[in-house]
Amino acid sequence: MFDSQIPRHTQNQAVVIGGSIAGLLTAQVLTKYFDRITIVERDRFPDQPEQRQGIPQAHHVHVLLIRGQQILEQLFPGIMAELADWGTPIINWTSDCLWLGFNGWPPRFGSNLSNRTCSRNLLEWTIRRRLAANERVVFVQAAQVTSLLSNPSRTSVTGVEVSFGNETKADIPASLVVDASGRNSRTPEWLQALGYESPQETVVNSFLGYASRWYHPPEGFQPDWQTLIIWPKPPNKTRSGVLYPVEGNRWIVTLAGVGRDYPPTDEAGFLEFARSLRSPMIYEAIKDAQPLSPIFAYKRTENHLRHYEKLAKLPEGLVLIGDAVCAFNPIYGQGMTTAALGALTLDECLSKQLSHQSDGNLIGLSRYFQRQLSKVISSPWLMATSEDFRWHTTEGGKPDVITKLTQRYLDQVFLLQANSAQIHELFLEVLNMLKPPSAFFQPGIFIQVLKQVIQIKNQESQ
């Protein structure tokens, strides 16, 4: 239900700060446990799958990984069929995708690694529409949370204070407040206002920036692929690009550069940047395509982790999720799927909590959930930062010995990937969060790496 008014008081209410993907998926989980879920969002939501001010990155390629789509269907049964009705393409990542990796083009073959590709606007709108059909979910739009409410002893969060554009303020009481407000989360300062410490923060920044444009494919253009991915190659080939099909017979083309090697936003510069990639195939595809949009730029791509799991104290009744806790370099496509995994983790924690507390007591949930979420985040964080540490321009620390050894091992895996269907499929399974990165170290892969290293050394010694 969409509203701009504060909902009536209900004893068993949850408040979600932020109506983006993380907030929407979390709200759906909360419908299992609360009588009323209020989503507070700064924007006004469009009636159709259109751009909104609070999601500037929606102009660019967004990938909901296969694991993310599985979770989406689990939370909203039938939603993938709804996306299909909009004409969203279905991509088999081993046969329909041309992928230039670190060491060449992997083989193409059939597999079960398929998912639907769509725009961020359509995905978010479809989820939001499903939620709005639930009478227990209320959207409070054009409103901003200005502070957390607490009990007199400040041991528990009891709701939020909300400000509207006309400077009217109101309180929303809640048994649970979920901060899903993204990178700009104000919880660190709200905690300080309540007498708590703010969390330690880790930032790893490779200074990647990207630019995107939307196209109609050229008339009569019939390639033997559906999507193109041109990866960079450390330490010197800093540029990359993706051509990504979405609903409406459109392409999103996103070009990226590491170490402030940002793609231009003028037409000639954008095309020349595309031509300068390790393969000119994206350029060849778009040079005669019909542009449908301006060229949009985005540069806020640092990996940013707030360590709530390390705090000695947290007030009860407050949890944080999505980019409010951990935001990744978007180039790796992990953000939305990690948010979905976070929503499932909250579901598991609430189920466990309430199975032991028949009176609905949530004491202990906040710290327990943040510790469990940190475990979920650890693998995608390691994947993103380890790759960013390959660039000498990256700031925010240096790779430790373990990271360097892992990088050297994965270099050998990626070398094998160029000629091995088995390893390319495993790579895509890890990338789509279907398997953990530790799968690269299974005995069969380790033996292949060892044989390759021996062979290379023998060749060098001859």
CSV table of N, CA and C in Angstrom, one decimal, residues 296-451:
chain,number,residue,atom,x,y,z
A,296,PHE,N,25.8,8.4,-19.4
A,296,PHE,CA,25.8,8.7,-17.9
A,296,PHE,C,27.1,8.2,-17.3
A,297,ALA,N,27.6,9.0,-16.4
A,297,ALA,CA,28.8,8.6,-15.7
A,297,ALA,C,28.6,8.3,-14.2
A,298,TYR,N,29.4,7.5,-13.6
A,298,TYR,CA,29.3,7.1,-12.2
A,298,TYR,C,30.7,6.8,-11.7
A,299,LYS,N,31.1,7.4,-10.5
A,299,LYS,CA,32.4,7.2,-10.0
A,299,LYS,C,32.5,6.7,-8.6
A,300,ARG,N,31.3,6.6,-7.9
A,300,ARG,CA,31.4,6.2,-6.5
A,300,ARG,C,31.4,4.7,-6.4
A,301,THR,N,32.6,4.1,-6.5
A,301,THR,CA,32.7,2.7,-6.7
A,301,THR,C,33.6,2.0,-5.7
A,302,GLU,N,34.0,2.7,-4.6
A,302,GLU,CA,34.9,2.1,-3.6
A,302,GLU,C,34.1,1.0,-2.8
A,303,ASN,N,34.9,0.0,-2.4
A,303,ASN,CA,34.4,-1.0,-1.5
A,303,ASN,C,34.4,-0.4,-0.1
A,304,HIS,N,33.3,-0.5,0.6
A,304,HIS,CA,33.1,0.2,1.9
A,304,HIS,C,32.4,-0.7,2.8
A,305,LEU,N,33.1,-1.1,3.9
A,305,LEU,CA,32.6,-2.0,4.9
A,305,LEU,C,32.6,-1.4,6.3
A,306,ARG,N,31.4,-1.4,6.9
A,306,ARG,CA,31.2,-0.9,8.3
A,306,ARG,C,31.1,-2.2,9.2
A,307,HIS,N,32.0,-2.2,10.2
A,307,HIS,CA,32.2,-3.4,11.0
A,307,HIS,C,31.2,-3.4,12.2
A,308,TYR,N,29.9,-3.5,11.9
A,308,TYR,CA,29.0,-3.5,13.1
A,308,TYR,C,29.1,-4.8,13.9
A,309,GLU,N,29.6,-5.8,13.3
A,309,GLU,CA,29.8,-7.1,14.0
A,309,GLU,C,30.9,-7.0,15.1
A,310,LYS,N,31.7,-6.0,15.0
A,310,LYS,CA,32.8,-5.9,16.0
A,310,LYS,C,32.4,-4.9,17.2
A,311,LEU,N,31.3,-4.3,17.1
A,311,LEU,CA,30.9,-3.4,18.2
A,311,LEU,C,30.7,-4.1,19.5
A,312,ALA,N,31.2,-3.6,20.6
A,312,ALA,CA,30.9,-4.3,21.9
A,312,ALA,C,29.5,-4.2,22.3
A,313,LYS,N,28.8,-3.1,21.8
A,313,LYS,CA,27.4,-2.9,22.2
A,313,LYS,C,26.6,-2.4,21.0
A,314,LEU,N,25.4,-2.8,20.8
A,314,LEU,CA,24.4,-2.3,19.9
A,314,LEU,C,23.1,-2.2,20.6
A,315,PRO,N,22.3,-1.2,20.3
A,315,PRO,CA,21.0,-1.1,20.9
A,315,PRO,C,20.1,-2.3,20.4
A,316,GLU,N,19.3,-2.8,21.2
A,316,GLU,CA,18.3,-3.8,20.7
A,316,GLU,C,17.3,-3.1,19.7
A,317,GLY,N,16.7,-4.0,18.9
A,317,GLY,CA,15.7,-3.4,18.0
A,317,GLY,C,16.2,-2.7,16.8
A,318,LEU,N,17.5,-2.9,16.4
A,318,LEU,CA,18.1,-2.2,15.3
A,318,LEU,C,19.0,-3.2,14.5
A,319,VAL,N,18.8,-3.4,13.2
A,319,VAL,CA,19.7,-4.1,12.4
A,319,VAL,C,20.0,-3.3,11.1
A,320,LEU,N,21.1,-3.7,10.5
A,320,LEU,CA,21.6,-3.0,9.3
A,320,LEU,C,21.8,-4.0,8.2
A,321,ILE,N,21.6,-3.6,7.0
A,321,ILE,CA,21.6,-4.6,5.9
A,321,ILE,C,22.0,-3.9,4.6
A,322,GLY,N,22.4,-4.7,3.6
A,322,GLY,CA,22.7,-4.1,2.3
A,322,GLY,C,23.9,-3.2,2.3
A,323,ASP,N,23.9,-2.1,1.4
A,323,ASP,CA,25.0,-1.2,1.3
A,323,ASP,C,25.2,-0.4,2.6
A,324,ALA,N,24.2,-0.3,3.5
A,324,ALA,CA,24.4,0.4,4.8
A,324,ALA,C,25.5,-0.3,5.6
A,325,VAL,N,25.7,-1.6,5.3
A,325,VAL,CA,26.8,-2.3,6.0
A,325,VAL,C,28.0,-2.5,5.0
A,326,CYS,N,27.8,-3.0,3.8
A,326,CYS,CA,28.9,-3.3,2.9
A,326,CYS,C,28.5,-3.0,1.5
A,327,ALA,N,29.2,-2.0,0.9
A,327,ALA,CA,29.0,-1.7,-0.5
A,327,ALA,C,30.2,-2.1,-1.3
A,328,PHE,N,30.0,-2.8,-2.4
A,328,PHE,CA,31.1,-3.3,-3.2
A,328,PHE,C,31.4,-2.5,-4.4
A,329,ASN,N,32.6,-2.6,-5.0
A,329,ASN,CA,32.8,-2.1,-6.3
A,329,ASN,C,31.8,-2.7,-7.2
A,330,PRO,N,31.0,-1.9,-7.9
A,330,PRO,CA,29.9,-2.5,-8.7
A,330,PRO,C,30.3,-3.3,-9.9
A,331,ILE,N,31.5,-3.2,-10.3
A,331,ILE,CA,32.0,-3.9,-11.5
A,331,ILE,C,31.9,-5.4,-11.4
A,332,TYR,N,31.8,-5.9,-10.1
A,332,TYR,CA,31.8,-7.3,-9.9
A,332,TYR,C,30.3,-7.9,-9.8
A,333,GLY,N,29.3,-7.0,-9.8
A,333,GLY,CA,27.9,-7.4,-9.9
A,333,GLY,C,27.4,-8.1,-8.6
A,334,GLN,N,28.0,-7.9,-7.5
A,334,GLN,CA,27.7,-8.7,-6.3
A,334,GLN,C,26.6,-8.0,-5.4
A,335,GLY,N,26.4,-6.7,-5.6
A,335,GLY,CA,25.6,-6.0,-4.6
A,335,GLY,C,24.2,-6.5,-4.3
A,336,MET,N,23.4,-6.6,-5.4
A,336,MET,CA,22.0,-7.0,-5.2
A,336,MET,C,21.9,-8.4,-4.7
A,337,THR,N,22.7,-9.3,-5.2
A,337,THR,CA,22.7,-10.7,-4.7
A,337,THR,C,23.1,-10.8,-3.2
A,338,THR,N,24.1,-10.0,-2.8
A,338,THR,CA,24.5,-10.1,-1.4
A,338,THR,C,23.4,-9.5,-0.6
A,339,ALA,N,22.7,-8.5,-1.0
A,339,ALA,CA,21.5,-7.9,-0.3
A,339,ALA,C,20.5,-9.0,-0.1
A,340,ALA,N,20.2,-9.8,-1.2
A,340,ALA,CA,19.3,-10.9,-1.1
A,340,ALA,C,19.7,-11.9,-0.1
A,341,LEU,N,21.0,-12.2,-0.1
A,341,LEU,CA,21.5,-13.2,0.9
A,341,LEU,C,21.3,-12.6,2.3
A,342,GLY,N,21.5,-11.3,2.5
A,342,GLY,CA,21.3,-10.7,3.7
A,342,GLY,C,19.9,-10.8,4.2
A,343,ALA,N,18.9,-10.6,3.3
A,343,ALA,CA,17.5,-10.8,3.7
A,343,ALA,C,17.2,-12.2,4.1
A,344,LEU,N,17.8,-13.2,3.4
A,344,LEU,CA,17.6,-14.6,3.9
A,344,LEU,C,18.2,-14.8,5.3
A,345,THR,N,19.4,-14.2,5.5
A,345,THR,CA,20.0,-14.3,6.8
A,345,THR,C,19.1,-13.7,7.9
A,346,LEU,N,18.5,-12.6,7.7
A,346,LEU,CA,17.6,-12.0,8.7
A,346,LEU,C,16.4,-12.9,8.9
A,347,ASP,N,15.9,-13.5,7.9
A,347,ASP,CA,14.8,-14.5,8.0
A,347,ASP,C,15.2,-15.6,8.9
A,348,GLU,N,16.4,-16.2,8.7
A,348,GLU,CA,16.9,-17.3,9.5
A,348,GLU,C,17.1,-16.8,11.0
A,349,CYS,N,17.6,-15.6,11.2
A,349,CYS,CA,17.9,-15.2,12.5
A,349,CYS,C,16.6,-14.9,13.3
A,350,LEU,N,15.6,-14.3,12.6
A,350,LEU,CA,14.3,-14.0,13.2
A,350,LEU,C,13.6,-15.3,13.6
A,351,SER,N,13.7,-16.3,12.6
A,351,SER,CA,13.0,-17.6,12.9
A,351,SER,C,13.6,-18.3,14.1
A,352,LYS,N,15.0,-18.2,14.2
A,352,LYS,CA,15.6,-18.8,15.4
A,352,LYS,C,15.3,-18.1,16.6
A,353,GLN,N,15.3,-16.8,16.6
A,353,GLN,CA,15.0,-16.0,17.8
A,353,GLN,C,13.6,-16.2,18.3
A,354,LEU,N,12.6,-16.2,17.4
A,354,LEU,CA,11.2,-16.3,17.8
A,354,LEU,C,10.8,-17.7,18.1
A,355,SER,N,11.6,-18.7,17.7
A,355,SER,CA,11.3,-20.1,18.1
A,355,SER,C,11.7,-20.3,19.5
A,356,HIS,N,12.6,-19.4,20.1
A,356,HIS,CA,13.0,-19.6,21.5
A,356,HIS,C,12.3,-18.5,22.4
A,357,GLN,N,11.7,-17.5,21.7
A,357,GLN,CA,11.0,-16.4,22.5
A,357,GLN,C,9.6,-16.3,22.0
A,358,SER,N,8.7,-17.1,22.6
A,358,SER,CA,7.3,-17.1,22.2
A,358,SER,C,6.6,-15.8,22.4
A,359,ASP,N,7.1,-14.9,23.3
A,359,ASP,CA,6.5,-13.6,23.5
A,359,ASP,C,7.0,-12.6,22.5
A,360,GLY,N,7.8,-13.0,21.5
A,360,GLY,CA,8.2,-12.0,20.5
A,360,GLY,C,9.4,-11.2,20.9
A,361,ASN,N,10.1,-11.6,22.0
A,361,ASN,CA,11.2,-10.8,22.5
A,361,ASN,C,12.4,-10.9,21.5
A,362,LEU,N,12.9,-9.7,21.2
A,362,LEU,CA,14.0,-9.6,20.2
A,362,LEU,C,15.3,-9.3,20.8
A,363,ILE,N,15.4,-9.4,22.1
A,363,ILE,CA,16.7,-9.1,22.8
A,363,ILE,C,17.8,-10.1,22.3
A,364,GLY,N,18.9,-9.5,21.9
A,364,GLY,CA,20.0,-10.3,21.4
A,364,GLY,C,20.0,-10.5,19.9
A,365,LEU,N,18.9,-10.1,19.2
A,365,LEU,CA,18.9,-10.3,17.8
A,365,LEU,C,19.9,-9.4,17.0
A,366,SER,N,20.0,-8.1,17.5
A,366,SER,CA,20.8,-7.2,16.7
A,366,SER,C,22.2,-7.6,16.5
A,367,ARG,N,22.9,-7.9,17.6
A,367,ARG,CA,24.3,-8.3,17.5
A,367,ARG,C,24.5,-9.7,16.9
A,368,TYR,N,23.5,-10.6,17.1
A,368,TYR,CA,23.6,-11.9,16.5
A,368,TYR,C,23.5,-11.8,15.0
A,369,PHE,N,22.5,-11.0,14.5
A,369,PHE,CA,22.3,-10.9,13.1
A,369,PHE,C,23.5,-10.2,12.4
A,370,GLN,N,24.1,-9.2,13.0
A,370,GLN,CA,25.3,-8.5,12.4
A,370,GLN,C,26.5,-9.5,12.3
A,371,ARG,N,26.6,-10.3,13.3
A,371,ARG,CA,27.7,-11.3,13.2
A,371,ARG,C,27.4,-12.3,12.1
A,372,GLN,N,26.2,-12.8,12.0
A,372,GLN,CA,25.9,-13.7,10.9
A,372,GLN,C,26.0,-13.1,9.5
A,373,LEU,N,25.6,-11.8,9.4
A,373,LEU,CA,25.7,-11.1,8.2
A,373,LEU,C,27.2,-11.0,7.8
A,374,SER,N,28.0,-10.7,8.7
A,374,SER,CA,29.5,-10.5,8.4
A,374,SER,C,30.0,-11.8,7.8
A,375,LYS,N,29.5,-13.0,8.1
A,375,LYS,CA,30.0,-14.2,7.5
A,375,LYS,C,29.5,-14.3,6.1
A,376,VAL,N,28.3,-13.8,5.8
A,376,VAL,CA,27.8,-13.8,4.4
A,376,VAL,C,28.6,-12.9,3.6
A,377,ILE,N,28.9,-11.7,4.1
A,377,ILE,CA,29.7,-10.7,3.4
A,377,ILE,C,31.1,-11.1,3.1
A,378,SER,N,31.7,-11.9,3.9
A,378,SER,CA,33.1,-12.2,3.9
A,378,SER,C,33.6,-12.6,2.5
A,379,SER,N,32.9,-13.6,1.9
A,379,SER,CA,33.4,-14.1,0.6
A,379,SER,C,33.3,-13.1,-0.5
A,380,PRO,N,32.1,-12.4,-0.8
A,380,PRO,CA,32.1,-11.4,-1.8
A,380,PRO,C,33.1,-10.2,-1.5
A,381,TRP,N,33.3,-9.9,-0.3
A,381,TRP,CA,34.2,-8.8,0.1
A,381,TRP,C,35.6,-9.2,-0.3
A,382,LEU,N,36.0,-10.5,0.0
A,382,LEU,CA,37.3,-11.0,-0.3
A,382,LEU,C,37.5,-11.0,-1.9
A,383,MET,N,36.5,-11.4,-2.6
A,383,MET,CA,36.6,-11.5,-4.0
A,383,MET,C,36.8,-10.1,-4.6
A,384,ALA,N,36.0,-9.1,-4.2
A,384,ALA,CA,36.1,-7.8,-4.8
A,384,ALA,C,37.4,-7.1,-4.4
A,385,THR,N,37.8,-7.1,-3.1
A,385,THR,CA,39.0,-6.4,-2.7
A,385,THR,C,40.3,-7.1,-3.2
A,386,SER,N,40.3,-8.4,-3.3
A,386,SER,CA,41.5,-9.1,-3.8
A,386,SER,C,41.7,-8.7,-5.3
A,387,GLU,N,40.6,-8.6,-6.1
A,387,GLU,CA,40.8,-8.2,-7.5
A,387,GLU,C,41.2,-6.7,-7.5
A,388,ASP,N,40.6,-5.9,-6.7
A,388,ASP,CA,41.0,-4.5,-6.7
A,388,ASP,C,42.5,-4.3,-6.3
A,389,PHE,N,43.0,-5.1,-5.4
A,389,PHE,CA,44.3,-5.0,-5.0
A,389,PHE,C,45.3,-5.3,-6.1
A,390,ARG,N,44.9,-5.9,-7.2
A,390,ARG,CA,45.8,-6.1,-8.3
A,390,ARG,C,46.3,-4.9,-8.9
A,391,TRP,N,45.6,-3.7,-8.7
A,391,TRP,CA,46.0,-2.5,-9.3
A,391,TRP,C,46.9,-1.6,-8.4
A,392,HIS,N,48.0,-1.1,-8.9
A,392,HIS,CA,48.9,-0.4,-8.0
A,392,HIS,C,48.3,0.9,-7.5
A,393,THR,N,47.2,1.4,-8.2
A,393,THR,CA,46.6,2.7,-7.8
A,393,THR,C,45.6,2.5,-6.7
A,394,THR,N,45.3,1.3,-6.3
A,394,THR,CA,44.3,1.1,-5.3
A,394,THR,C,44.8,1.6,-3.9
A,395,GLU,N,43.8,2.3,-3.2
A,395,GLU,CA,44.1,2.8,-1.9
A,395,GLU,C,43.2,2.1,-0.9
A,396,GLY,N,43.7,2.0,0.4
A,396,GLY,CA,42.9,1.4,1.4
A,396,GLY,C,43.6,0.2,2.0
A,397,GLY,N,44.9,0.1,1.9
A,397,GLY,CA,45.6,-1.0,2.3
A,397,GLY,C,46.4,-1.7,1.2
A,398,LYS,N,47.1,-2.7,1.5
A,398,LYS,CA,47.8,-3.5,0.6
A,398,LYS,C,47.5,-5.0,0.8
A,399,PRO,N,47.6,-5.8,-0.3
A,399,PRO,CA,47.3,-7.2,-0.2
A,399,PRO,C,48.3,-7.8,0.8
A,400,ASP,N,47.9,-8.7,1.7
A,400,ASP,CA,48.8,-9.4,2.6
A,400,ASP,C,49.3,-10.6,1.9
A,401,VAL,N,50.2,-11.3,2.6
A,401,VAL,CA,50.8,-12.5,2.0
A,401,VAL,C,49.8,-13.5,1.4
A,402,ILE,N,48.8,-13.8,2.2
A,402,ILE,CA,47.8,-14.7,1.8
A,402,ILE,C,47.1,-14.3,0.5
A,403,THR,N,46.7,-13.0,0.5
A,403,THR,CA,46.1,-12.4,-0.7
A,403,THR,C,47.0,-12.6,-1.9
A,404,LYS,N,48.2,-12.3,-1.8
A,404,LYS,CA,49.2,-12.4,-2.9
A,404,LYS,C,49.3,-13.8,-3.4
A,405,LEU,N,49.4,-14.7,-2.4
A,405,LEU,CA,49.5,-16.1,-2.8
A,405,LEU,C,48.2,-16.6,-3.5
A,406,THR,N,47.1,-16.1,-3.0
A,406,THR,CA,45.8,-16.5,-3.7
A,406,THR,C,45.7,-15.9,-5.1
A,407,GLN,N,46.2,-14.7,-5.2
A,407,GLN,CA,46.2,-14.0,-6.6
A,407,GLN,C,47.0,-14.8,-7.5
A,408,ARG,N,48.2,-15.3,-7.1
A,408,ARG,CA,49.1,-16.0,-7.9
A,408,ARG,C,48.5,-17.4,-8.3
A,409,TYR,N,47.8,-18.0,-7.4
A,409,TYR,CA,47.1,-19.3,-7.6
A,409,TYR,C,46.0,-19.0,-8.6
A,410,LEU,N,45.2,-18.0,-8.4
A,410,LEU,CA,44.1,-17.7,-9.3
A,410,LEU,C,44.5,-17.3,-10.7
A,411,ASP,N,45.7,-16.7,-10.8
A,411,ASP,CA,46.3,-16.4,-12.1
A,411,ASP,C,46.4,-17.7,-12.9
A,412,GLN,N,46.8,-18.8,-12.3
A,412,GLN,CA,47.0,-20.0,-12.9
A,412,GLN,C,45.6,-20.6,-13.3
A,413,VAL,N,44.6,-20.5,-12.4
A,413,VAL,CA,43.3,-20.9,-12.7
A,413,VAL,C,42.7,-20.2,-13.9
A,414,PHE,N,42.9,-18.9,-14.0
A,414,PHE,CA,42.4,-18.1,-15.1
A,414,PHE,C,43.1,-18.5,-16.4
A,415,LEU,N,44.4,-18.8,-16.3
A,415,LEU,CA,45.1,-19.3,-17.5
A,415,LEU,C,44.5,-20.6,-18.0
A,416,LEU,N,44.2,-21.5,-17.1
A,416,LEU,CA,43.5,-22.7,-17.5
A,416,LEU,C,42.1,-22.5,-18.0
A,417,GLN,N,41.4,-21.4,-17.5
A,417,GLN,CA,40.0,-21.1,-17.9
A,417,GLN,C,39.9,-20.9,-19.4
A,418,ALA,N,40.9,-20.3,-20.0
A,418,ALA,CA,40.9,-19.9,-21.4
A,418,ALA,C,40.7,-21.2,-22.3
A,419,ASN,N,41.0,-22.4,-21.8
A,419,ASN,CA,41.0,-23.6,-22.6
A,419,ASN,C,40.1,-24.7,-22.0
A,420,SER,N,39.6,-24.4,-20.8
A,420,SER,CA,38.9,-25.5,-20.1
A,420,SER,C,37.4,-25.1,-19.9
A,421,ALA,N,36.5,-25.9,-20.4
A,421,ALA,CA,35.1,-25.7,-20.2
A,421,ALA,C,34.8,-26.0,-18.7
A,422,GLN,N,35.4,-26.9,-18.1
A,422,GLN,CA,35.1,-27.3,-16.7
A,422,GLN,C,35.5,-26.1,-15.8
A,423,ILE,N,36.6,-25.5,-16.0
A,423,ILE,CA,37.1,-24.4,-15.1
A,423,ILE,C,36.3,-23.1,-15.4
A,424,HIS,N,36.0,-22.9,-16.7
A,424,HIS,CA,35.1,-21.7,-17.0
A,424,HIS,C,33.8,-21.9,-16.4
A,425,GLU,N,33.2,-23.0,-16.4
A,425,GLU,CA,31.9,-23.2,-15.7
A,425,GLU,C,32.0,-23.0,-14.2
A,426,LEU,N,33.1,-23.5,-13.6
A,426,LEU,CA,33.3,-23.3,-12.2
A,426,LEU,C,33.4,-21.9,-11.9
A,427,PHE,N,34.2,-21.2,-12.7
A,427,PHE,CA,34.4,-19.7,-12.5
A,427,PHE,C,33.0,-19.0,-12.5
A,428,LEU,N,32.2,-19.3,-13.5
A,428,LEU,CA,30.9,-18.7,-13.5
A,428,LEU,C,30.0,-19.1,-12.3
A,429,GLU,N,30.1,-20.3,-11.8
A,429,GLU,CA,29.4,-20.7,-10.6
A,429,GLU,C,29.8,-19.9,-9.4
A,430,VAL,N,31.1,-19.7,-9.3
A,430,VAL,CA,31.6,-18.9,-8.2
A,430,VAL,C,31.1,-17.4,-8.4
A,431,LEU,N,31.3,-16.9,-9.6
A,431,LEU,CA,30.9,-15.5,-9.9
A,431,LEU,C,29.4,-15.3,-9.6
A,432,ASN,N,28.6,-16.3,-9.9
A,432,ASN,CA,27.1,-16.2,-9.6
A,432,ASN,C,26.7,-16.6,-8.2
A,433,MET,N,27.7,-16.8,-7.3
A,433,MET,CA,27.5,-17.1,-5.9
A,433,MET,C,26.8,-18.4,-5.7
A,434,LEU,N,26.9,-19.3,-6.6
A,434,LEU,CA,26.4,-20.6,-6.5
A,434,LEU,C,27.3,-21.5,-5.7
A,435,LYS,N,28.6,-21.2,-5.8
A,435,LYS,CA,29.7,-21.9,-5.1
A,435,LYS,C,30.6,-20.9,-4.4
A,436,PRO,N,31.3,-21.3,-3.3
A,436,PRO,CA,32.2,-20.4,-2.7
A,436,PRO,C,33.5,-20.3,-3.4
A,437,PRO,N,34.3,-19.3,-3.2
A,437,PRO,CA,35.6,-19.2,-3.9
A,437,PRO,C,36.5,-20.4,-3.5
A,438,SER,N,36.3,-21.0,-2.4
A,438,SER,CA,37.1,-22.1,-2.0
A,438,SER,C,37.0,-23.3,-3.0
A,439,ALA,N,36.0,-23.3,-3.9
A,439,ALA,CA,35.8,-24.3,-4.9
A,439,ALA,C,37.0,-24.3,-5.9
A,440,PHE,N,37.7,-23.2,-6.0
A,440,PHE,CA,38.9,-23.1,-6.9
A,440,PHE,C,40.0,-24.0,-6.4
A,441,PHE,N,39.9,-24.3,-5.1
A,441,PHE,CA,41.0,-25.1,-4.4
A,441,PHE,C,40.7,-26.5,-4.3
A,442,GLN,N,39.7,-27.0,-4.9
A,442,GLN,CA,39.3,-28.4,-4.8
A,442,GLN,C,40.5,-29.3,-5.5
A,443,PRO,N,40.6,-30.5,-5.0
A,443,PRO,CA,41.8,-31.3,-5.5
A,443,PRO,C,42.0,-31.4,-7.0
A,444,GLY,N,40.9,-31.6,-7.7
A,444,GLY,CA,41.0,-31.7,-9.2
A,444,GLY,C,41.5,-30.5,-9.8
A,445,ILE,N,41.1,-29.3,-9.4
A,445,ILE,CA,41.6,-28.0,-9.9
A,445,ILE,C,43.1,-27.8,-9.5
A,446,PHE,N,43.3,-28.1,-8.2
A,446,PHE,CA,44.7,-27.9,-7.7
A,446,PHE,C,45.7,-28.7,-8.5
A,447,ILE,N,45.4,-29.9,-8.8
A,447,ILE,CA,46.3,-30.8,-9.6
A,447,ILE,C,46.5,-30.2,-10.9
A,448,GLN,N,45.5,-29.7,-11.6
A,448,GLN,CA,45.7,-29.1,-12.9
A,448,GLN,C,46.6,-27.9,-12.8
A,449,VAL,N,46.4,-27.1,-11.8
A,449,VAL,CA,47.3,-25.9,-11.6
A,449,VAL,C,48.7,-26.3,-11.4
A,450,LEU,N,48.9,-27.3,-10.6
A,450,LEU,CA,50.3,-27.8,-10.3
A,450,LEU,C,50.9,-28.3,-11.6
A,451,LYS,N,50.2,-29.1,-12.4
A,451,LYS,CA,50.8,-29.6,-13.6
A,451,LYS,C,51.1,-28.4,-14.5
